[in-house]
Amino acid sequence: LDGQHVLAVEGLYGREIGESHPLYRDYRDAIRRREEDRALSVLRSIVRINPDDPNARSELERLSAKFLRESLGKVATFFEKNREEEAVELMNRMERFGANDLADEPRWDDALARRVAWLRSKAGQQVTTLVADAAEARAGGHWEACAASLGRVRSLERDHQLTLSDGVSAEVVELEAWAGELAAVAEAEATLRATIEGLNEEWAILQQEAARGSSPAILIVRLSSWLERATPQAERLPEGILREGRALRQNTRARLNRRYMVMTTSWVASLLLIIAGVVYWNILKTQEEESRDRFSEASRLIELYDHPAALVALDEFERGGISAADQAARKAQTVPLRQRLTTQNADEQRLRLEALALA
């Protein structure tokens, strides 16, 4: 690229970014240094920012086509000189810059086929090394490393469509079986360790809740569930922990029974008090009614001049008061009758004296 190309870059400045933007400075610097890969990368960024700039897009297409034409010849040369790694690296760069334009190009199709063959051959070599590493890991008892190597073997086999030989395939299957068995054992042990840790943590929480006086009913349910899960793991749990769990459940049940008994006793006592109150109230009401009947009876007896019986009826009426205030009110109520009774007694006595005097 000469100075004319540098001058042509002046037409690339779009409306989204100006010429002071760092991308343009980087692109101009790459052009001057003849770093085509870098120039193409920067130019692609400029086109993404200014997609409506026809000059930038045209320059990108021109540089990409030039890069692909020149690189295609280099790729063929690299393969002829058995420099496959460099050829593959260059092809990867070409694909980043639009190698789709090389479709149906015989030289590009040949390069693709050679790349596939070389990558497959390289993958086959890697498989051999990985299988050897897996066997060595098995000899050392390291199933994790063995499984990791076998996983890479299967990935290479799938990605590069490899066909393993019968011997290698049988060895891989045997190693997978060995690693899989140990992996299952390790997974079971890990699960068991997690279960034991969970049981220990749950036991600590249950002890704290018991100390705080949590709901006995809920605590009993949780303790029963914990004991059911912990009993099969008795040998792996701390010594005596199951005995402590059962004792705690028993104590919690006793506490719950005591609470129920207190509640039941309280309910029965309250019910008995209510019944006694109702009975006592009925008795008082009956006595009150009877005593009021005695008041009426006293009035009738006074009319009949049965003074002794009337006094007894008045006394019973006064004693029938429920409270001191009621008794006082009753005494006040009987005052007129007592006065009437006294008057009758006096009249009766006077009449008797007059009768004696006449006799």
Tab-separated table of N, CA, C and O in Angstrom, residues 272-348:
chain	number	residue	atom	x	y	z
A	272	LEU	N	-65.940	-26.832	86.046
A	272	LEU	CA	-66.562	-27.138	87.332
A	272	LEU	C	-66.962	-25.869	88.071
A	272	LEU	O	-68.027	-25.807	88.707
A	273	LEU	N	-66.101	-24.861	87.991
A	273	LEU	CA	-66.440	-23.585	88.631
A	273	LEU	C	-67.682	-22.972	88.004
A	273	LEU	O	-68.539	-22.416	88.706
A	274	ILE	N	-67.760	-23.057	86.692
A	274	ILE	CA	-68.943	-22.516	86.014
A	274	ILE	C	-70.201	-23.271	86.453
A	274	ILE	O	-71.246	-22.665	86.765
A	275	ILE	N	-70.088	-24.617	86.496
A	275	ILE	CA	-71.245	-25.418	86.910
A	275	ILE	C	-71.636	-25.096	88.354
A	275	ILE	O	-72.823	-24.926	88.688
A	276	ALA	N	-70.608	-25.005	89.231
A	276	ALA	CA	-70.893	-24.694	90.640
A	276	ALA	C	-71.543	-23.324	90.771
A	276	ALA	O	-72.468	-23.123	91.579
A	277	GLY	N	-71.043	-22.373	89.967
A	277	GLY	CA	-71.640	-21.038	90.011
A	277	GLY	C	-73.084	-21.047	89.582
A	277	GLY	O	-73.946	-20.379	90.196
A	278	VAL	N	-73.361	-21.805	88.519
A	278	VAL	CA	-74.746	-21.884	88.045
A	278	VAL	C	-75.637	-22.526	89.090
A	278	VAL	O	-76.766	-22.050	89.381
A	279	VAL	N	-75.148	-23.629	89.711
A	279	VAL	CA	-75.943	-24.313	90.736
A	279	VAL	C	-76.181	-23.399	91.929
A	279	VAL	O	-77.305	-23.303	92.467
A	280	TYR	N	-75.101	-22.705	92.360
A	280	TYR	CA	-75.222	-21.814	93.512
A	280	TYR	C	-76.206	-20.685	93.205
A	280	TYR	O	-77.028	-20.303	94.047
A	281	TRP	N	-76.131	-20.171	92.005
A	281	TRP	CA	-77.045	-19.089	91.618
A	281	TRP	C	-78.489	-19.585	91.624
A	281	TRP	O	-79.402	-18.879	92.092
A	282	ASN	N	-78.707	-20.811	91.116
A	282	ASN	CA	-80.056	-21.377	91.127
A	282	ASN	C	-80.560	-21.577	92.551
A	282	ASN	O	-81.741	-21.337	92.854
A	283	ILE	N	-79.650	-22.026	93.433
A	283	ILE	CA	-80.047	-22.216	94.842
A	283	ILE	C	-80.454	-20.887	95.466
A	283	ILE	O	-81.465	-20.769	96.169
A	284	LEU	N	-79.632	-19.862	95.205
A	284	LEU	CA	-79.946	-18.546	95.759
A	284	LEU	C	-81.261	-18.022	95.221
A	284	LEU	O	-82.074	-17.439	95.966
A	285	LYS	N	-81.464	-18.219	93.904
A	285	LYS	CA	-82.715	-17.760	93.330
A	285	LYS	C	-83.902	-18.495	93.949
A	285	LYS	O	-84.953	-17.893	94.233
A	286	THR	N	-83.700	-19.819	94.161
A	286	THR	CA	-84.784	-20.598	94.781
A	286	THR	C	-85.060	-20.114	96.197
A	286	THR	O	-86.220	-19.943	96.619
A	287	GLN	N	-83.962	-19.886	96.960
A	287	GLN	CA	-84.130	-19.392	98.326
A	287	GLN	C	-84.799	-18.024	98.338
A	287	GLN	O	-85.638	-17.723	99.198
A	288	GLU	N	-84.380	-17.206	97.387
A	288	GLU	CA	-84.977	-15.870	97.327
A	288	GLU	C	-86.471	-15.949	97.037
A	288	GLU	O	-87.292	-15.247	97.659
A	289	GLU	N	-86.806	-16.815	96.094
A	289	GLU	CA	-88.222	-16.961	95.767
A	289	GLU	C	-89.005	-17.514	96.969
A	289	GLU	O	-90.117	-17.058	97.277
A	290	GLU	N	-88.398	-18.516	97.645
A	290	GLU	CA	-89.058	-19.076	98.825
A	290	GLU	C	-89.220	-18.029	99.921
A	290	GLU	O	-90.255	-17.950	100.601
A	291	SER	N	-88.125	-17.227	100.098
A	291	SER	CA	-88.217	-16.191	101.143
A	291	SER	C	-89.275	-15.151	100.794
A	291	SER	O	-89.983	-14.627	101.681
A	292	ARG	N	-89.422	-14.809	99.526
A	292	ARG	CA	-90.455	-13.855	99.124
A	292	ARG	C	-91.851	-14.459	99.339
A	292	ARG	O	-92.806	-13.755	99.684
A	293	ASP	N	-91.937	-15.770	99.124
A	293	ASP	CA	-93.204	-16.437	99.439
A	293	ASP	C	-93.506	-16.333	100.939
A	293	ASP	O	-94.690	-16.202	101.353
A	294	ARG	N	-92.451	-16.378	101.769
A	294	ARG	CA	-92.650	-16.255	103.216
A	294	ARG	C	-93.172	-14.867	103.580
A	294	ARG	O	-93.939	-14.711	104.533
A	295	PHE	N	-92.768	-13.848	102.806
A	295	PHE	CA	-93.266	-12.491	103.047
A	295	PHE	C	-94.774	-12.435	102.793
A	295	PHE	O	-95.556	-11.876	103.592
A	296	SER	N	-95.179	-13.049	101.685
A	296	SER	CA	-96.620	-13.085	101.383
A	296	SER	C	-97.364	-13.909	102.439
A	296	SER	O	-98.485	-13.553	102.872
A	297	GLU	N	-96.718	-15.013	102.856
A	297	GLU	CA	-97.329	-15.857	103.871
A	297	GLU	C	-97.471	-15.099	105.193
A	297	GLU	O	-98.485	-15.221	105.902
A	298	ALA	N	-96.472	-14.280	105.503
A	298	ALA	CA	-96.532	-13.490	106.742
A	298	ALA	C	-97.688	-12.497	106.697
A	298	ALA	O	-98.422	-12.293	107.688
A	299	SER	N	-97.885	-11.868	105.558
A	299	SER	CA	-98.997	-10.929	105.412
A	299	SER	C	-100.336	-11.639	105.609
A	299	SER	O	-101.270	-11.120	106.279
A	300	ARG	N	-100.450	-12.831	105.052
A	300	ARG	CA	-101.690	-13.591	105.179
A	300	ARG	C	-101.928	-14.002	106.627
A	300	ARG	O	-103.067	-13.924	107.148
A	301	LEU	N	-100.853	-14.443	107.306
A	301	LEU	CA	-100.980	-14.878	108.699
A	301	LEU	C	-101.363	-13.713	109.614
A	301	LEU	O	-102.095	-13.888	110.602
A	302	ILE	N	-100.860	-12.530	109.289
A	302	ILE	CA	-101.223	-11.353	110.092
A	302	ILE	C	-102.710	-11.067	109.940
A	302	ILE	O	-103.408	-10.702	110.908
A	303	GLU	N	-103.200	-11.237	108.701
A	303	GLU	CA	-104.623	-11.036	108.490
A	303	GLU	C	-105.445	-12.031	109.302
A	303	GLU	O	-106.562	-11.725	109.759
A	304	LEU	N	-104.873	-13.246	109.459
A	304	LEU	CA	-105.563	-14.279	110.226
A	304	LEU	C	-105.274	-14.203	111.720
A	304	LEU	O	-105.702	-15.078	112.483
A	305	TYR	N	-104.459	-13.212	112.129
A	305	TYR	CA	-104.105	-13.022	113.545
A	305	TYR	C	-103.339	-14.217	114.107
A	305	TYR	O	-103.376	-14.500	115.299
A	306	ASP	N	-102.594	-14.880	113.195
A	306	ASP	CA	-101.715	-15.971	113.665
A	306	ASP	C	-100.337	-15.366	113.890
A	306	ASP	O	-99.417	-15.488	113.060
A	307	HIS	N	-100.214	-14.670	115.008
A	307	HIS	CA	-99.010	-13.852	115.236
A	307	HIS	C	-97.724	-14.669	115.371
A	307	HIS	O	-96.696	-14.270	114.808
A	308	PRO	N	-97.668	-15.780	116.078
A	308	PRO	CA	-96.391	-16.543	116.159
A	308	PRO	C	-95.908	-17.032	114.790
A	308	PRO	O	-94.735	-16.913	114.458
A	309	ALA	N	-96.856	-17.556	114.039
A	309	ALA	CA	-96.456	-18.034	112.700
A	309	ALA	C	-96.040	-16.880	111.805
A	309	ALA	O	-95.106	-16.997	110.985
A	310	ALA	N	-96.681	-15.716	111.978
A	310	ALA	CA	-96.319	-14.546	111.171
A	310	ALA	C	-94.922	-14.067	111.508
A	310	ALA	O	-94.143	-13.685	110.626
A	311	LEU	N	-94.560	-14.079	112.821
A	311	LEU	CA	-93.199	-13.678	113.212
A	311	LEU	C	-92.153	-14.609	112.612
A	311	LEU	O	-91.101	-14.177	112.157
A	312	VAL	N	-92.438	-15.914	112.661
A	312	VAL	CA	-91.495	-16.886	112.065
A	312	VAL	C	-91.329	-16.625	110.572
A	312	VAL	O	-90.222	-16.635	110.029
A	313	ALA	N	-92.429	-16.360	109.863
A	313	ALA	CA	-92.360	-16.102	108.423
A	313	ALA	C	-91.572	-14.838	108.127
A	313	ALA	O	-90.775	-14.782	107.177
A	314	LEU	N	-91.761	-13.784	108.957
A	314	LEU	CA	-91.007	-12.541	108.744
A	314	LEU	C	-89.516	-12.751	108.983
A	314	LEU	O	-88.665	-12.225	108.254
A	315	ASP	N	-89.199	-13.518	110.041
A	315	ASP	CA	-87.768	-13.793	110.316
A	315	ASP	C	-87.127	-14.566	109.153
A	315	ASP	O	-85.994	-14.271	108.730
A	316	GLU	N	-87.807	-15.547	108.635
A	316	GLU	CA	-87.267	-16.322	107.500
A	316	GLU	C	-87.123	-15.439	106.265
A	316	GLU	O	-86.169	-15.593	105.486
A	317	PHE	N	-88.071	-14.537	106.054
A	317	PHE	CA	-87.966	-13.628	104.903
A	317	PHE	C	-86.741	-12.734	105.023
A	317	PHE	O	-86.004	-12.526	104.048
A	318	GLU	N	-86.475	-12.208	106.215
A	318	GLU	CA	-85.314	-11.323	106.396
A	318	GLU	C	-84.001	-12.088	106.223
A	318	GLU	O	-83.036	-11.565	105.692
A	319	ARG	N	-83.943	-13.337	106.705
A	319	ARG	CA	-82.700	-14.122	106.570
A	319	ARG	C	-82.471	-14.592	105.136
A	319	ARG	O	-81.399	-15.054	104.774
A	320	GLY	N	-83.443	-14.487	104.264
A	320	GLY	CA	-83.292	-14.959	102.874
A	320	GLY	C	-82.521	-14.019	101.975
A	320	GLY	O	-82.314	-14.319	100.791
A	321	GLY	N	-82.064	-12.898	102.492
A	321	GLY	CA	-81.286	-11.975	101.659
A	321	GLY	C	-79.942	-12.546	101.254
A	321	GLY	O	-79.261	-13.186	102.057
A	322	ILE	N	-79.558	-12.292	100.003
A	322	ILE	CA	-78.287	-12.841	99.497
A	322	ILE	C	-77.105	-12.109	100.106
A	322	ILE	O	-76.099	-12.710	100.463
A	323	SER	N	-77.203	-10.822	100.234
A	323	SER	CA	-76.107	-10.005	100.759
A	323	SER	C	-76.613	-9.213	101.949
A	323	SER	O	-77.817	-9.173	102.275
A	324	ALA	N	-75.680	-8.572	102.651
A	324	ALA	CA	-76.045	-7.751	103.810
A	324	ALA	C	-76.968	-6.617	103.396
A	324	ALA	O	-77.929	-6.276	104.118
A	325	ALA	N	-76.687	-6.013	102.243
A	325	ALA	CA	-77.536	-4.928	101.770
A	325	ALA	C	-78.948	-5.427	101.487
A	325	ALA	O	-79.950	-4.750	101.796
A	326	ASP	N	-79.030	-6.628	100.920
A	326	ASP	CA	-80.341	-7.198	100.624
A	326	ASP	C	-81.103	-7.499	101.912
A	326	ASP	O	-82.317	-7.270	102.022
A	327	GLN	N	-80.376	-8.003	102.891
A	327	GLN	CA	-81.021	-8.285	104.180
A	327	GLN	C	-81.511	-6.993	104.841
A	327	GLN	O	-82.607	-6.951	105.418
A	328	ALA	N	-80.712	-5.936	104.741
A	328	ALA	CA	-81.147	-4.653	105.309
A	328	ALA	C	-82.398	-4.142	104.606
A	328	ALA	O	-83.336	-3.615	105.249
A	329	ALA	N	-82.422	-4.292	103.276
A	329	ALA	CA	-83.588	-3.856	102.521
A	329	ALA	C	-84.820	-4.667	102.924
A	329	ALA	O	-85.948	-4.138	103.028
A	330	ARG	N	-84.608	-5.965	103.154
A	330	ARG	CA	-85.729	-6.815	103.548
A	330	ARG	C	-86.261	-6.427	104.944
A	330	ARG	O	-87.474	-6.440	105.189
A	331	LYS	N	-85.328	-6.118	105.845
A	331	LYS	CA	-85.758	-5.692	107.176
A	331	LYS	C	-86.575	-4.406	107.091
A	331	LYS	O	-87.587	-4.246	107.800
A	332	ALA	N	-86.119	-3.498	106.228
A	332	ALA	CA	-86.884	-2.266	106.049
A	332	ALA	C	-88.262	-2.555	105.463
A	332	ALA	O	-89.258	-1.874	105.785
A	333	GLN	N	-88.330	-3.583	104.613
A	333	GLN	CA	-89.607	-3.943	103.993
A	333	GLN	C	-90.573	-4.564	105.015
A	333	GLN	O	-91.802	-4.439	104.889
A	334	THR	N	-90.018	-5.237	106.033
A	334	THR	CA	-90.879	-5.903	107.032
A	334	THR	C	-91.289	-4.978	108.176
A	334	THR	O	-92.092	-5.388	109.037
A	335	VAL	N	-90.703	-3.800	108.218
A	335	VAL	CA	-91.023	-2.877	109.328
A	335	VAL	C	-92.526	-2.597	109.419
A	335	VAL	O	-93.146	-2.675	110.512
A	336	PRO	N	-93.207	-2.270	108.278
A	336	PRO	CA	-94.660	-2.005	108.391
A	336	PRO	C	-95.431	-3.200	108.914
A	336	PRO	O	-96.373	-3.050	109.732
A	337	LEU	N	-95.027	-4.411	108.461
A	337	LEU	CA	-95.747	-5.589	108.927
A	337	LEU	C	-95.509	-5.839	110.408
A	337	LEU	O	-96.436	-6.229	111.154
A	338	ARG	N	-94.273	-5.629	110.848
A	338	ARG	CA	-93.982	-5.816	112.278
A	338	ARG	C	-94.750	-4.784	113.120
A	338	ARG	O	-95.234	-5.083	114.222
A	339	GLN	N	-94.805	-3.556	112.619
A	339	GLN	CA	-95.579	-2.538	113.355
A	339	GLN	C	-97.063	-2.933	113.423
A	339	GLN	O	-97.728	-2.783	114.470
A	340	ARG	N	-97.543	-3.433	112.287
A	340	ARG	CA	-98.954	-3.873	112.259
A	340	ARG	C	-99.161	-5.038	113.212
A	340	ARG	O	-100.175	-5.118	113.943
A	341	LEU	N	-98.138	-5.938	113.237
A	341	LEU	CA	-98.238	-7.090	114.133
A	341	LEU	C	-98.212	-6.640	115.593
A	341	LEU	O	-98.980	-7.154	116.446
A	342	THR	N	-97.383	-5.671	115.889
A	342	THR	CA	-97.315	-5.143	117.268
A	342	THR	C	-98.644	-4.487	117.649
A	342	THR	O	-99.148	-4.659	118.793
A	343	THR	N	-99.217	-3.757	116.724
A	343	THR	CA	-100.509	-3.110	116.986
A	343	THR	C	-101.587	-4.146	117.250
A	343	THR	O	-102.413	-4.015	118.181
A	344	GLN	N	-101.583	-5.223	116.437
A	344	GLN	CA	-102.583	-6.267	116.628
A	344	GLN	C	-102.408	-6.965	117.982
A	344	GLN	O	-103.396	-7.296	118.660
A	345	ASN	N	-101.148	-7.178	118.331
A	345	ASN	CA	-100.875	-7.818	119.627
A	345	ASN	C	-101.393	-6.937	120.772
A	345	ASN	O	-101.972	-7.420	121.766
A	346	ALA	N	-101.144	-5.634	120.621
A	346	ALA	CA	-101.608	-4.709	121.677
A	346	ALA	C	-103.128	-4.696	121.754
A	346	ALA	O	-103.732	-4.706	122.863
A	347	ASP	N	-103.786	-4.641	120.586
A	347	ASP	CA	-105.244	-4.661	120.570
A	347	ASP	C	-105.777	-5.948	121.164
A	347	ASP	O	-106.780	-5.953	121.939
A	348	GLU	N	-105.123	-7.046	120.800
A	348	GLU	CA	-105.581	-8.342	121.304
A	348	GLU	C	-105.415	-8.416	122.826
A	348	GLU	O	-106.299	-8.916	123.544
